[in-house]
Structures are given as C-alpha cells and as structure tokens.
XYZ file of C-alpha atoms in Angstrom:
720
model
C 37.740 31.048 18.413
C 35.323 29.363 16.024
C 36.342 31.530 13.093
C 40.037 30.777 13.458
C 39.312 27.077 13.859
C 37.264 27.073 10.671
C 40.016 28.817 8.744
C 42.490 26.169 9.815
C 39.901 23.464 8.993
C 40.214 22.003 12.412
C 36.854 23.597 13.090
C 34.307 22.317 10.751
C 30.407 21.716 11.071
C 27.281 21.847 13.214
C 24.780 19.454 14.389
C 23.288 19.650 17.765
C 21.193 16.508 17.708
C 17.601 17.359 17.003
C 15.081 14.972 18.476
C 11.679 15.158 16.863
C 8.486 13.876 18.310
C 7.206 10.763 16.656
C 3.486 11.400 16.393
C 1.500 8.403 17.605
C -0.295 6.628 14.772
C -3.900 7.714 14.358
C -6.191 5.540 16.409
C -9.767 5.822 17.483
C -12.390 4.861 19.954
C -15.402 2.581 19.874
C -14.909 -1.174 19.945
C -16.674 -4.432 20.177
C -15.674 -6.636 23.063
C -14.417 -9.436 20.824
C -12.379 -8.652 17.716
C -13.617 -9.951 14.406
C -11.500 -12.569 12.652
C -9.952 -12.507 9.168
C -12.164 -13.520 6.255
C -12.453 -17.318 5.930
C -11.460 -16.947 2.269
C -7.946 -16.020 3.405
C -5.033 -18.124 2.234
C -1.363 -18.213 3.178
C -0.678 -15.887 0.205
C -3.531 -13.480 0.953
C -4.922 -12.726 4.421
C -8.177 -10.775 4.092
C -9.429 -8.439 6.810
C -12.931 -7.121 6.081
C -13.921 -3.645 7.223
C -15.823 -5.238 10.127
C -12.513 -6.465 11.565
C -11.555 -2.843 12.310
C -14.928 -1.744 13.722
C -13.569 -2.183 17.248
C -11.220 0.775 16.607
C -13.926 3.011 15.082
C -11.496 4.144 12.356
C -11.923 7.374 10.435
C -9.304 6.800 7.751
C -7.571 3.917 6.013
C -4.461 4.872 7.990
C -6.316 4.024 11.211
C -7.155 0.611 9.770
C -3.735 -0.331 8.383
C -2.148 0.642 11.724
C -4.157 -2.194 13.320
C -3.343 -4.961 10.794
C -1.776 -7.769 12.878
C 1.915 -8.420 12.247
C 2.295 -5.826 9.472
C 4.542 -2.748 9.343
C 3.848 -0.026 6.804
C 6.960 1.103 4.898
C 7.593 4.226 2.816
C 10.284 2.406 0.860
C 14.019 2.667 1.290
C 14.393 6.088 -0.336
C 16.500 4.803 -3.207
C 16.734 6.217 -6.664
C 14.173 5.009 -9.153
C 10.664 3.698 -8.829
C 11.510 0.619 -6.756
C 12.962 2.813 -4.024
C 9.804 4.908 -3.746
C 6.999 2.373 -3.781
C 6.973 1.128 -0.190
C 4.696 -1.811 0.538
C 1.273 -0.291 -0.193
C -1.239 -0.982 -2.956
C -4.510 0.870 -3.454
C -7.031 -1.347 -5.293
C -4.089 -3.424 -6.473
C -2.284 -0.417 -7.998
C 0.938 1.120 -6.745
C 0.675 4.823 -5.753
C 2.982 6.821 -8.013
C 4.504 9.212 -5.502
C 7.651 9.690 -3.465
C 7.004 12.915 -1.611
C 3.499 12.184 -0.280
C 4.446 9.039 1.615
C 2.225 5.997 2.010
C 1.015 7.150 5.440
C -0.148 10.469 4.019
C -1.943 8.743 1.152
C -3.795 6.424 3.556
C -4.788 9.297 5.854
C -6.732 10.866 2.977
C -8.876 7.773 2.343
C -12.027 7.805 4.532
C -12.623 4.532 6.346
C -16.165 4.330 4.959
C -14.635 3.861 1.484
C -12.664 0.749 2.503
C -14.219 -2.652 1.775
C -11.329 -4.777 2.998
C -7.590 -4.828 3.593
C -5.455 -7.662 2.246
C -1.992 -8.717 3.377
C -0.159 -10.291 0.421
C 2.788 -12.692 0.473
C 4.484 -15.319 -1.676
C 2.878 -15.773 -5.100
C 0.587 -12.790 -4.468
C 3.604 -10.399 -4.482
C 5.705 -12.187 -7.083
C 7.346 -9.772 -9.476
C 6.530 -6.708 -7.392
C 8.787 -3.751 -8.137
C 9.722 -3.196 -4.493
C 11.152 -6.659 -3.988
C 9.490 -6.728 -0.546
C 8.140 -10.011 0.756
C 4.892 -8.572 2.203
C 2.453 -5.974 0.843
C -0.832 -4.510 2.018
C -3.661 -3.858 -0.459
C -6.478 -1.444 0.451
C -9.619 -2.337 -1.519
C -12.190 0.470 -1.784
C -15.809 0.823 -2.833
C -16.279 1.427 -6.586
C -18.441 4.529 -6.050
C -17.863 7.067 -3.295
C -17.552 10.719 -2.442
C -16.403 11.748 1.026
C -13.658 13.554 2.887
C -11.637 13.717 6.067
C -10.544 16.648 8.211
C -8.569 17.307 11.358
C -7.556 20.369 13.315
C -5.369 20.681 16.363
C -2.508 22.403 18.088
C 0.593 21.795 20.194
C 1.427 23.840 23.292
C 4.967 23.860 24.693
C 7.208 25.830 27.058
C 7.399 28.930 24.871
C 3.684 29.423 25.566
C 3.010 29.566 21.829
C 0.184 27.630 20.193
C 1.453 25.730 17.138
C -1.534 24.951 14.871
C -1.815 21.946 12.594
C -4.542 20.488 10.438
C -5.493 18.880 7.156
C -8.495 18.383 4.917
C -9.066 16.151 1.905
C -11.894 15.012 -0.340
C -11.939 12.057 -2.708
C -14.536 10.544 -4.966
C -14.956 7.742 -7.490
C -17.519 6.751 -10.057
C -16.537 3.538 -11.785
C -13.130 4.067 -13.428
C -13.081 7.822 -12.831
C -11.444 8.960 -9.596
C -10.459 12.329 -8.176
C -9.139 13.808 -4.959
C -7.717 16.995 -3.489
C -6.192 17.815 -0.126
C -4.056 20.167 1.872
C -2.270 20.297 5.213
C -0.528 22.769 7.498
C 1.906 21.919 10.274
C 3.862 24.023 12.756
C 6.076 23.287 15.728
C 7.784 25.624 18.224
C 10.080 23.889 20.693
C 13.116 24.548 22.845
C 15.835 21.922 23.036
C 18.233 23.319 25.645
C 21.079 21.460 27.283
C 24.742 21.599 28.204
C 28.175 20.476 27.085
C 31.054 19.400 29.311
C 34.517 19.549 27.769
C 37.348 17.449 29.242
C 41.085 17.338 28.603
C 42.261 13.761 28.128
C 43.792 11.446 29.072
C 43.684 13.048 32.537
C 39.873 13.430 32.329
C 40.142 17.033 33.565
C 36.856 18.953 33.415
C 37.798 22.344 31.937
C 34.792 23.973 30.266
C 31.033 23.930 30.583
C 28.788 25.205 27.787
C 25.182 26.353 28.062
C 23.256 25.534 24.867
C 19.717 26.954 24.730
C 18.210 26.197 21.326
C 14.704 27.362 20.310
C 13.587 26.080 16.908
C 10.584 26.645 14.658
C 9.181 24.440 11.888
C 6.412 25.314 9.434
C 5.114 23.222 6.533
C 2.317 23.604 3.992
C 1.407 20.931 1.440
C -1.180 20.729 -1.358
C -1.914 17.490 -3.209
C -4.335 16.030 -5.696
C -5.018 12.981 -7.844
C -7.048 12.163 -10.960
C -7.656 8.859 -12.788
C -9.820 7.981 -15.791
C -10.074 5.545 -18.736
C -7.840 6.347 -21.715
C -7.207 4.500 -25.018
C -8.451 1.190 -23.715
C -6.542 1.464 -20.459
C -6.521 3.648 -17.373
C -4.399 6.706 -16.620
C -3.885 7.787 -13.014
C -1.981 10.844 -11.842
C -0.814 12.437 -8.601
C 0.722 15.808 -7.787
C 2.011 17.648 -4.721
C 3.435 21.046 -3.794
C 5.320 21.336 -0.507
C 6.729 24.340 1.399
C 8.950 23.758 4.464
C 10.688 26.381 6.632
C 12.992 25.824 9.599
C 14.509 28.508 11.840
C 16.854 28.027 14.765
C 18.759 30.444 17.005
C 21.425 28.850 19.198
C 23.535 30.639 21.790
C 26.547 28.788 23.214
C 27.976 30.235 26.448
C 31.431 28.789 27.216
C 32.383 29.086 30.904
C 35.320 27.986 33.012
C 34.330 24.780 34.777
C 35.823 25.919 38.102
C 35.109 29.655 38.280
C 32.108 29.712 35.916
C 33.606 32.833 34.315
C 32.456 33.506 30.742
C 35.157 32.609 28.207
C 33.394 32.668 24.848
C 29.962 33.462 23.358
C 28.989 31.826 20.079
C 25.614 32.751 18.501
C 24.245 30.934 15.449
C 21.239 32.018 13.360
C 20.154 29.288 10.944
C 17.241 29.499 8.518
C 16.217 27.375 5.542
C 13.290 26.986 3.204
C 12.631 30.556 2.053
C 12.752 29.714 -1.657
C 10.266 28.162 -4.093
C 8.281 25.030 -3.143
C 9.256 21.476 -3.981
C 6.934 19.624 -6.325
C 6.202 16.168 -7.696
C 4.059 14.800 -10.532
C 3.418 11.087 -11.062
C 1.652 9.241 -13.910
C 0.644 5.593 -14.210
C -0.926 4.002 -17.303
C -2.187 0.407 -17.348
C -3.687 -1.503 -20.256
C -4.245 -5.141 -21.191
C -3.308 -6.532 -24.592
C -4.823 -9.989 -24.695
C -2.999 -12.088 -22.078
C -0.390 -9.367 -21.516
C -0.641 -6.406 -19.153
C 1.252 -3.206 -19.884
C 2.243 -0.830 -17.070
C 3.852 2.558 -17.725
C 5.089 4.788 -14.880
C 6.432 8.322 -15.015
C 7.607 10.363 -12.033
C 9.149 13.837 -11.847
C 10.365 15.238 -8.522
C 12.128 18.535 -7.858
C 13.368 19.764 -4.497
C 14.706 23.286 -3.920
C 16.690 23.874 -0.741
C 18.250 27.106 0.475
C 19.797 27.786 3.859
C 21.526 30.789 5.321
C 23.639 30.689 8.495
C 25.050 33.786 10.200
C 27.240 33.207 13.275
C 29.239 35.410 15.619
C 32.022 34.287 17.944
C 33.234 36.555 20.789
C 36.190 35.378 22.871
C 36.718 37.155 26.209
C 40.461 36.693 26.679
C 42.370 37.486 24.610
C 39.518 39.512 23.136
C 38.550 38.610 19.569
C 35.500 38.716 17.340
C 34.699 36.577 14.279
C 31.765 36.744 11.861
C 31.077 33.457 10.075
C 28.521 32.998 7.290
C 27.440 30.145 5.071
C 24.915 30.387 2.224
C 23.890 27.084 0.650
C 21.712 26.431 -2.404
C 20.977 22.839 -3.323
C 18.578 21.887 -6.135
C 17.856 18.197 -6.672
C 15.781 16.438 -9.282
C 14.691 12.984 -10.328
C 12.869 11.971 -13.504
C 11.825 8.338 -13.960
C 10.164 6.366 -16.746
C 9.364 2.689 -16.250
C 7.671 0.156 -18.548
C 6.803 -3.482 -17.898
C 4.845 -6.321 -19.527
C 3.474 -9.225 -17.517
C 1.396 -12.290 -18.273
C 0.220 -15.552 -16.735
C 1.751 -17.495 -19.621
C 0.747 -20.887 -18.182
C -1.263 -21.891 -15.099
C 2.069 -22.423 -13.297
C 4.196 -19.597 -14.708
C 3.889 -15.833 -14.570
C 6.398 -13.821 -16.597
C 7.276 -10.135 -16.322
C 9.968 -8.117 -18.015
C 10.666 -4.459 -18.530
C 13.012 -1.558 -18.052
C 13.480 1.755 -16.305
C 15.327 4.895 -17.258
C 16.115 7.813 -14.964
C 17.888 11.134 -14.828
C 19.036 12.348 -11.388
C 20.802 15.576 -10.555
C 22.100 17.715 -7.695
C 23.336 21.249 -8.237
C 24.986 22.825 -5.168
C 26.530 26.235 -4.684
C 28.057 27.246 -1.343
C 29.739 30.408 -0.088
C 31.534 30.087 3.255
C 33.189 33.181 4.683
C 35.004 34.247 7.858
C 35.131 38.002 8.580
C 34.157 38.718 4.992
C 36.872 36.533 3.467
C 35.668 33.574 1.429
C 37.190 30.281 2.581
C 37.226 27.556 -0.102
C 35.865 24.128 0.788
C 36.634 21.325 -1.645
C 33.719 19.850 -3.624
C 31.264 22.433 -2.301
C 30.273 23.901 -5.690
C 29.435 20.911 -7.838
C 26.831 19.740 -10.346
C 26.260 15.975 -10.157
C 24.243 14.272 -12.914
C 23.372 10.637 -13.401
C 21.877 8.852 -16.397
C 20.692 5.415 -15.355
C 18.986 2.464 -17.025
C 17.819 -0.861 -15.664
C 16.419 -3.937 -17.393
C 14.776 -6.823 -15.577
C 12.966 -10.132 -16.039
C 10.992 -12.109 -13.448
C 9.617 -15.637 -13.636
C 7.226 -16.943 -10.986
C 6.668 -20.679 -10.930
C 3.936 -22.160 -8.761
C 3.939 -25.964 -9.188
C 1.166 -26.382 -6.587
C -0.736 -24.475 -3.892
C 2.084 -24.837 -1.365
C 5.247 -23.871 -3.210
C 6.254 -20.729 -5.122
C 9.631 -20.057 -6.767
C 10.449 -16.542 -7.951
C 13.549 -15.983 -10.091
C 14.606 -12.435 -10.948
C 17.503 -11.014 -12.907
C 18.239 -7.333 -13.387
C 21.075 -5.326 -14.883
C 21.706 -1.701 -13.973
C 24.012 0.662 -15.804
C 24.650 4.331 -15.107
C 27.063 7.177 -15.705
C 27.873 9.837 -13.109
C 29.043 13.211 -14.399
C 30.702 15.781 -12.107
C 31.361 19.391 -13.057
C 32.496 22.388 -11.033
C 35.035 21.863 -8.244
C 35.372 18.312 -9.550
C 35.228 17.313 -13.221
C 34.920 13.604 -13.797
C 32.838 10.883 -15.449
C 32.252 7.585 -13.636
C 30.592 4.606 -15.402
C 28.895 1.959 -13.227
C 27.095 -1.280 -13.968
C 25.797 -4.123 -11.789
C 24.023 -7.459 -12.101
C 21.260 -8.001 -9.533
C 20.069 -11.621 -9.397
C 17.492 -12.865 -6.892
C 15.799 -16.160 -6.138
C 13.070 -16.754 -3.531
C 11.357 -19.980 -2.515
C 8.121 -19.714 -0.492
C 6.061 -22.424 1.159
C 2.523 -22.100 2.483
C 1.978 -23.776 5.835
C -1.630 -24.394 6.760
C -4.156 -21.762 5.713
C -2.578 -18.529 7.018
C 1.137 -19.217 7.539
C 4.086 -18.992 5.216
C 7.880 -19.306 5.261
C 10.361 -18.224 2.615
C 14.067 -18.284 1.857
C 15.671 -15.765 -0.472
C 19.168 -15.088 -1.795
C 19.799 -11.879 -3.694
C 22.326 -9.213 -4.546
C 21.550 -5.690 -3.361
C 23.083 -2.464 -4.686
C 23.268 0.320 -2.119
C 21.818 3.755 -2.596
C 23.997 6.589 -3.832
C 22.936 9.642 -1.863
C 23.974 12.607 -3.972
C 24.432 14.667 -0.799
C 27.490 12.479 -0.139
C 29.209 13.931 -3.210
C 29.173 17.559 -2.002
C 30.728 19.326 1.000
C 29.514 21.889 3.524
C 30.770 23.319 6.797
C 29.128 22.359 10.080
C 30.173 25.350 12.102
C 29.003 24.696 15.664
C 30.300 21.105 15.453
C 33.655 22.380 14.231
C 34.006 20.042 11.281
C 33.603 19.783 7.527
C 31.021 17.344 6.183
C 33.147 16.346 3.234
C 31.885 15.367 -0.197
C 33.572 12.488 -1.983
C 33.123 12.065 -5.767
C 35.071 8.795 -5.553
C 32.259 7.126 -3.582
C 30.746 4.092 -5.361
C 27.633 2.097 -4.399
C 27.941 -0.486 -1.675
C 27.045 -3.992 -2.878
C 26.056 -6.997 -0.832
C 24.863 -10.573 -1.118
C 22.021 -11.303 1.294
C 20.681 -14.669 2.441
C 17.225 -14.252 3.996
C 14.942 -16.534 5.967
C 11.455 -15.215 6.748
C 8.228 -16.461 8.304
C 4.710 -15.109 8.828
C 2.642 -16.920 11.453
C -0.967 -16.370 12.544
C -2.349 -18.059 15.641
C -5.785 -16.989 16.702
C -5.895 -13.193 16.606
C -2.115 -12.931 17.114
C 0.470 -12.601 14.356
C 4.263 -12.919 14.229
C 6.575 -11.933 11.389
C 10.317 -12.732 11.468
C 13.071 -11.930 8.967
C 16.629 -13.181 9.551
C 19.372 -12.027 7.173
C 23.076 -12.607 6.663
C 24.937 -9.880 4.726
C 28.247 -10.161 2.847
C 29.152 -6.575 1.952
C 31.652 -5.223 -0.592
C 32.745 -1.588 -1.005
C 31.227 -0.881 2.395
C 29.846 2.667 2.622
C 31.187 4.326 5.779
C 33.344 7.359 6.680
C 36.853 7.826 5.253
C 39.635 10.421 5.730
C 39.744 13.172 3.090
C 42.074 16.126 2.529
C 42.238 19.391 0.629
C 45.413 21.331 -0.239
C 45.066 25.088 -0.632
C 46.711 26.571 -3.733
C 50.077 28.277 -3.346
C 49.943 32.036 -2.876
C 50.541 34.235 -5.892
C 53.386 36.784 -5.616
C 52.534 39.663 -3.311
C 49.842 37.740 -1.416
C 50.372 36.360 2.064
C 47.832 33.951 3.495
C 48.527 31.359 6.206
C 46.370 28.878 4.287
C 48.486 28.962 1.111
C 49.931 25.541 0.364
C 48.575 23.987 3.556
C 46.512 20.807 3.713
C 43.249 20.471 5.591
C 42.287 17.036 6.905
C 38.624 16.099 7.345
C 36.380 13.179 6.451
C 33.337 12.212 4.426
C 31.420 9.280 2.962
C 33.578 6.636 1.312
C 34.189 2.933 0.746
C 36.234 0.966 3.287
C 36.346 -2.597 1.922
C 34.495 -5.752 2.940
C 32.153 -6.214 5.905
C 29.659 -8.726 7.280
C 26.406 -8.309 9.156
C 23.581 -10.318 10.665
C 20.139 -8.773 11.182
C 16.800 -9.848 12.646
C 13.482 -8.003 12.195
C 10.509 -8.879 14.414
C 6.862 -7.773 14.232
C 4.475 -9.238 16.824
C 0.812 -8.390 17.432
C -1.063 -9.852 20.412
C -4.590 -9.208 21.773
C -4.606 -8.876 25.557
C -8.267 -9.635 26.269
C -7.189 -12.146 28.906
C -5.736 -9.187 30.862
C -7.813 -6.175 29.775
C -10.897 -6.376 27.543
C -10.342 -4.611 24.216
C -6.576 -4.321 24.719
C -3.775 -5.344 22.402
C -0.059 -4.706 21.922
C 2.175 -4.399 18.843
C 5.919 -4.967 19.171
C 8.296 -4.035 16.354
C 12.054 -4.290 16.615
C 15.307 -5.103 14.938
C 18.802 -6.229 15.892
C 21.980 -5.791 13.845
C 25.444 -7.237 14.402
C 28.007 -5.701 12.029
C 31.748 -6.142 11.585
C 34.296 -4.280 9.461
C 38.045 -3.614 9.642
C 38.664 0.067 10.379
C 40.890 1.568 7.639
C 42.533 3.959 10.117
C 43.335 1.649 13.030
C 43.237 -1.780 11.361
C 40.966 -3.003 14.175
C 37.551 -4.636 13.896
C 34.567 -2.402 14.689
C 30.866 -1.902 13.909
C 29.627 0.096 10.922
C 29.235 3.857 11.284
C 25.680 5.155 11.537
C 24.008 1.771 12.091
C 22.187 1.385 15.453
C 22.472 -2.161 16.732
C 18.938 -2.241 18.165
C 15.555 -0.579 17.832
C 12.323 -1.292 19.719
C 8.823 0.137 19.296
C 5.928 -0.970 21.519
C 2.366 0.295 20.991
C -0.260 -0.581 23.627
C -3.923 0.311 23.185
C -7.194 -0.456 24.951
C -10.630 0.284 23.492
C -13.452 0.623 26.040
C -16.503 0.338 23.816
C -19.130 1.079 26.499
C -17.601 4.520 27.085
C -16.493 5.140 23.468
C -13.028 5.776 24.851
C -9.576 4.462 23.945
C -6.210 5.048 25.551
C -2.683 3.843 25.008
C 1.059 4.217 25.375
C 3.661 4.353 22.592
C 7.297 3.513 23.384
C 10.255 3.999 21.030
C 13.956 3.404 21.701
C 16.891 3.108 19.355
C 20.355 2.001 20.371
C 23.368 4.283 20.149
C 25.004 5.123 16.835
C 28.676 5.801 16.251
C 30.551 7.711 13.566
C 34.234 6.799 13.163
C 35.722 9.984 11.765
C 39.415 10.365 10.988
C 40.188 12.068 14.328
C 37.190 11.302 16.545
C 34.617 8.749 17.641
C 31.181 10.376 17.754
C 28.557 8.448 19.763
C 24.892 9.520 19.896
C 21.853 8.115 21.676
C 18.324 9.415 22.211
C 15.245 8.624 24.249
C 13.431 6.617 25.150
C 10.474 8.489 23.658
C 7.220 7.633 25.419
C 3.827 9.122 24.500
C 0.499 8.708 26.288
C -2.819 9.312 24.517
C -6.520 9.208 25.281
C -9.354 9.730 22.802
C -13.115 9.582 22.553
C -15.693 9.271 19.799
C -18.633 10.127 22.097
C -19.168 13.291 20.049
C -21.735 14.425 17.465
C -21.289 13.114 13.916
C -18.809 10.494 15.122
C -16.056 13.078 15.527
C -12.949 12.068 17.418
C -11.218 14.129 20.111
C -7.665 13.070 20.887
C -5.270 14.343 23.550
C -1.759 13.096 23.987
C 1.152 13.885 26.234
C 4.258 13.576 24.082
C 7.667 12.722 25.554
C 5.956 11.595 28.743
C 9.190 10.148 30.194
C 11.290 13.248 29.440
C 13.584 11.579 26.926
C 17.019 13.100 26.391
C 19.570 13.401 23.608
C 23.120 12.350 24.490
C 26.268 12.798 22.449
C 29.850 11.845 23.335
C 32.651 13.044 21.055
C 36.183 11.762 21.743
C 38.969 13.505 19.815
C 42.372 12.080 18.915
C 45.618 13.781 17.971
C 48.713 12.894 16.022
C 50.655 9.868 17.243
C 54.095 11.362 17.942
C 55.733 7.990 17.659
C 54.453 6.924 14.241
C 53.452 10.329 12.864
C 50.041 8.981 11.852
C 46.948 11.133 12.007
C 43.651 10.639 13.729
C 42.472 7.724 15.809
C 45.867 6.022 15.837
C 46.964 8.836 18.122
C 46.121 9.608 21.728
C 42.714 10.687 23.040
C 43.270 14.419 23.663
C 39.809 15.722 24.577
C 36.197 14.794 25.132
C 33.005 16.769 24.430
C 30.076 15.334 26.393
C 26.675 16.764 25.429
C 23.171 16.385 26.800
C 19.956 17.912 25.486
C 16.388 17.723 26.722
C 13.116 19.381 25.796
C 12.440 22.299 28.110
C 8.942 21.025 28.789
C 8.091 17.356 29.165
C 5.580 16.250 28.360
C 4.116 18.710 25.903
C 0.428 18.540 25.077
C -1.200 18.057 21.679
C -4.928 18.201 21.067
C -6.662 17.167 17.857
C -10.271 17.058 16.671
C -11.044 15.099 13.511
C -13.947 13.781 11.520
C -15.344 12.907 8.106
C -17.789 14.552 5.733
C-alpha cells in the first residue's frame, strides 16, 4: 500500500509528532525569608542584581541565577544566518560569546555561581548598537581570578525499565586577562510514544480504519567543549570550540485494522536511524582591541554539521496480498563560515558611533536515494548543492541628549548570491536595505519604555531548498529553489517596569509582511520513457507542496514576561509567567480566502512556580507549558497539530555534604498528549481545480501519549 502510494507521489513523508520533555530550568534550595533587592546603583538602562540577591535560591551555576532574574527571558537567538542570528541576549563580562552550537544556557551552566559578582539587565542606551538588535540583554560579571568547576550526574527511568544516564562536568579558571575552560556532557533518553490513528471517509464521517502506532525511540548525545582567552598584540583574543555527536533511533510499527471487525488489513514497519557519521564541530574566535577612542572587534565563526539518516520500511497488505520494501538514505552536510569586523567610539558625550561589515559563506550539500522494491524513484530537488556568498555593511548612531532619552538610528545593507547545482542549476542574486530607528525613555530609576520601527529580513533555511520523502506521513517535503526571504516592516512598542520585587516586560508589535513564507503547491513531471521501456510514471506529473512565498500578510503580536514574589501567600515563593499571542492574516493562494499563517501558533504560555523553604534547605515547584495549535495549509490537506499541556513537578534539597544538590522531578505530571488532525481534499469535479478547492474526502485523526506518565528523573550536582 505505502510503496504504491509513494510511487504515485500521493504517498509522501513521515512525521509522527514527537513531543520532547522540556527539562525544568536548574533551580536550587536554601533561601532567606526576604529576597534581597537590586543594587541601589541601578538605573533604568542598567538594573544590577548582586550575587546576594540570588542567595535565597542557593545557586550552583550562573544558569541558576539568570533563571531567577525578574522579568527577563534568556534567548538563544533566532537561529538566523550570520553572527547576529547566533548571539542571543547574553554577555559574559560585557563580551558576546562566540558560539552557535553551545547555546547560551549551556554556556551559563558551566560557570560556577561562586565566580559571579553580579548580573546586570541592560536596556536602552546600554544596548545601543548591539549586534542582536534585541532591546534587552543580560550581562554576567565574574570575579577576575578564579578556578572552579561544576558537575552533575543523573538518570531517567521510564516504561521500558531502562535507566537512561546523563551528566556533565566542566572546569573554568581565570587569572587576570587569561581565561580557560573545558567541559563535557552525555545525555540519553529511552521513551515510548504509542498511540492510535482513526481514519474516516468524508463527508459522511464514516469511521473505517483504526491504526495502532507503538513507537519506541532512543536518543544519545555526547558533547565536548572548551574555551581559551589571553592578551594578544595589545588586545585580547578569546576562542571557543565544541564537538557534538547525536544519534537517534526509532522503530515504528503501524497495524491497520478494520474499524468494525478489527481484522488486520495492513502492517507497516519503519526503522529509522540517524547520526552514525562524523561529529559536528564549531570554532569561534573574538579579538578586541582599543585604538585611542576607537574600539575594534573582530569575530570569526566556523560551524560544520554532518547529518546522515537511513530509513528501511516494509509494507504488507493482507488483501489483496502485497509486499513493498521502501528505503531512503539521506546525507546532508551543512556549513557556515562568518567573519565580522566593527569599529565603535563615543565620539562626543552625546553620540556613540559604530560601523562595520560581515561576510559569510553558507552551504548545504544533500544527496538522497529513495527506492521502492529496489527501484530508485526520483524526487525533484533532492540531490542539490546550495551555496551562498553574503555580505552586510552597517552603521549605527546612538544619540543621548540627556539621562532620560536615547535615540538609536541604524542602517544596514545586505547582499548575497545563491548558487544551486545538481537537480537544479541556478544563480539568484538578493539584496536588501534594513533601516531601524528606536526611541527609548527612562521613567523613574528602574523603568523604561521604547518605540521602534524597523525592517526585518526573514531567515532562509537551506533545508527549504531540498526535498525528501516522509514515508509514514505519505507525502513529499518538497524543496523550492524559488523561495526568497520574507521581508517585513515592524512597529514595536515595549516597556519594562519594576515595582518592588516584581517585574513586568511587554512588547507589542504590528507586522506588515511581504513575500510571506508559507507552504505552496509544487509539481514534478517525470521524463518520457525511452523506446523499449514501460513505466507508469513516464510523463506523469506528481503534485506535492513545499516552502514558498504567498504574497502579503499582516500580523499583531504581544509578548509578556511577568515575575511576582508570593510571600504574601507562601514565604519564599514566587511565580514567573511568560507568554505570547499572535494574530495573523493572509490570503490563501489556493482558495482565495483569508486564513492564519502556516506553522505559527497563536498562543504560548509558560508558568514556573517555586517555593524555597530555607529552614529545611528544601525547594519545590511546578512548571507548566502550553502552546496553541499549529496548522499547515498544504495543497490538498489542512494539517492541525497540538500538544500538551506539559506539566512537571520537582523537589530538591541542598541539605547534603559540600553543598551538593539532590533534585527529583516527575516529568509530564499531567499526562500530556500529542494530537494531530489531517483533513484531505480531492479534485473539484466542477472546476477541475486541485487540492483544497475540492471536497473533503478523508480525515486522519491521531493521538499519541507517553506510555508512562509521569516519568522520573533524578540528578545530583555540585561544585569543586
């Protein structure tokens, strides 16, 4: 069944939704009854939290401390190409970490808390000219001389009765301008995500087939990292490096049964494995030096990721009896090399000027072999080399006429050339202007509001240029070399308010989007058969879909971050609430009707509650996460997915020798589920049009759940 559907391209790709546990942020035990307050030297541009502010949480790492900063959300960046997409909103001693793969959370977890002097939240003039363009940063200020490490060890135990170990260790030291560090981590996870599928014939809503979908899956990861910094030629050179091995293995068995008689109709077995090739690696360099009133910053970053997957599937239909063997071997090597240079100076007491440029080379080289019963089936744009040469030049002026007002003006120009070779041979030149202007006003001593208008250029994900089959989902994830970056003008209003020990951050945006990135219909016509060859595919056209541009759209979004102590209810308790809301609108290119954007959840809510009981050296808490449903508007279906809510409960104690911390949490405490509703449409016999202009012919309703809920994780950690 599956094999024949793939050959006809009506059956195309896999994707049983995979819900991963969101590990609760590290948090610890002992507390004072009354939280400390921010440093009185704080201003609206710079809120200073001394190390004593975090003593109530008895932190072991800088990650523990940043997680408790009121009204602040740590970000890894938006994953875009170039340095600005990798930097996130973290500074270490005022310097940006030069790494994409390590992540800001991982970097913080390797800094012992006893090395942290204070944590600063920066806004307005204090972040003017920052490469990320973000309105708020956090700066972790450390002791000038130190030598200490962190360690943790633990395990997860789930329904397969297999212990999945995890752990990490790191050591870092500094002596003046010389700094060094080394670390490593291991992670494993063995979980079952079983469930069922109900298939209906529409529009009569007749329940015809039920599908059992057991799905055990294994994950293993090993990472090694290090850093070194020292004075060089009148400046300072800092470097980072990481090696990373990841393996994933999944065996899924789909048992199709008649909904009325429960008789077996079809057995589909999928073996999927990836990550058995060489490790990914990254090297980053940062050189800073002052030349009189000017400061020079040079950044270099090289990242290489090697991905290999192998899928072997069998499909056995009971009546009429048939057997199909389906295989897919995928190799995908990606790389990014970045060089960035900038000069900045406080040219007058009121003006700070920065200008510079960035060059980058990005590439993706994919090879794919898809076969049914030993015969290779071509998939368009599946064997392609994509290369991009990109340059960007920018200038930033920050004007601060007085202590209350700050005006930042930025202009940037980006130019690039995309080169395609293989299944597609093409050259695409691109260039964009990216202006931005932001006006900030300090209100009182710790509050600030800002308004910003800027043009944003969307990320080009090179994976969108190449195709692959998703076998168990019966679709082709099409690649589209004609995809161009989405652009948008954004008007933003933001505010950061502090009242007592509480903090509130709001960001309201209005988006005017051009060349909206969404999902578009694609097609591939098989070549005509040569004389003497008969093949039912010859000369036929397969219809599928992939990433593409669908015209203009609008959106309104609101981000909220609220932190509130709850001492009036429970001593030592507090709650953090983080959420967003999006309202999007675009005209569907298939139906001509207004709809929301594909892949954009309208809502997301995260609530973290914690109470520290200092007399017992115990802390406990609950973490709640829920994201609204997402929809994909493919050419012949509407695919709706929703997960959760995910709720975790934890308890921990530091009443151990050497201030070690023992933490136990019950993950997925509320037995969250994964739901998926796929509605398929057929040709409209009246107009002859394809896809969603036709009638709803069938429905595939899926539900998945972890076979054990909650599952238990135990972790012991400390410092040395």
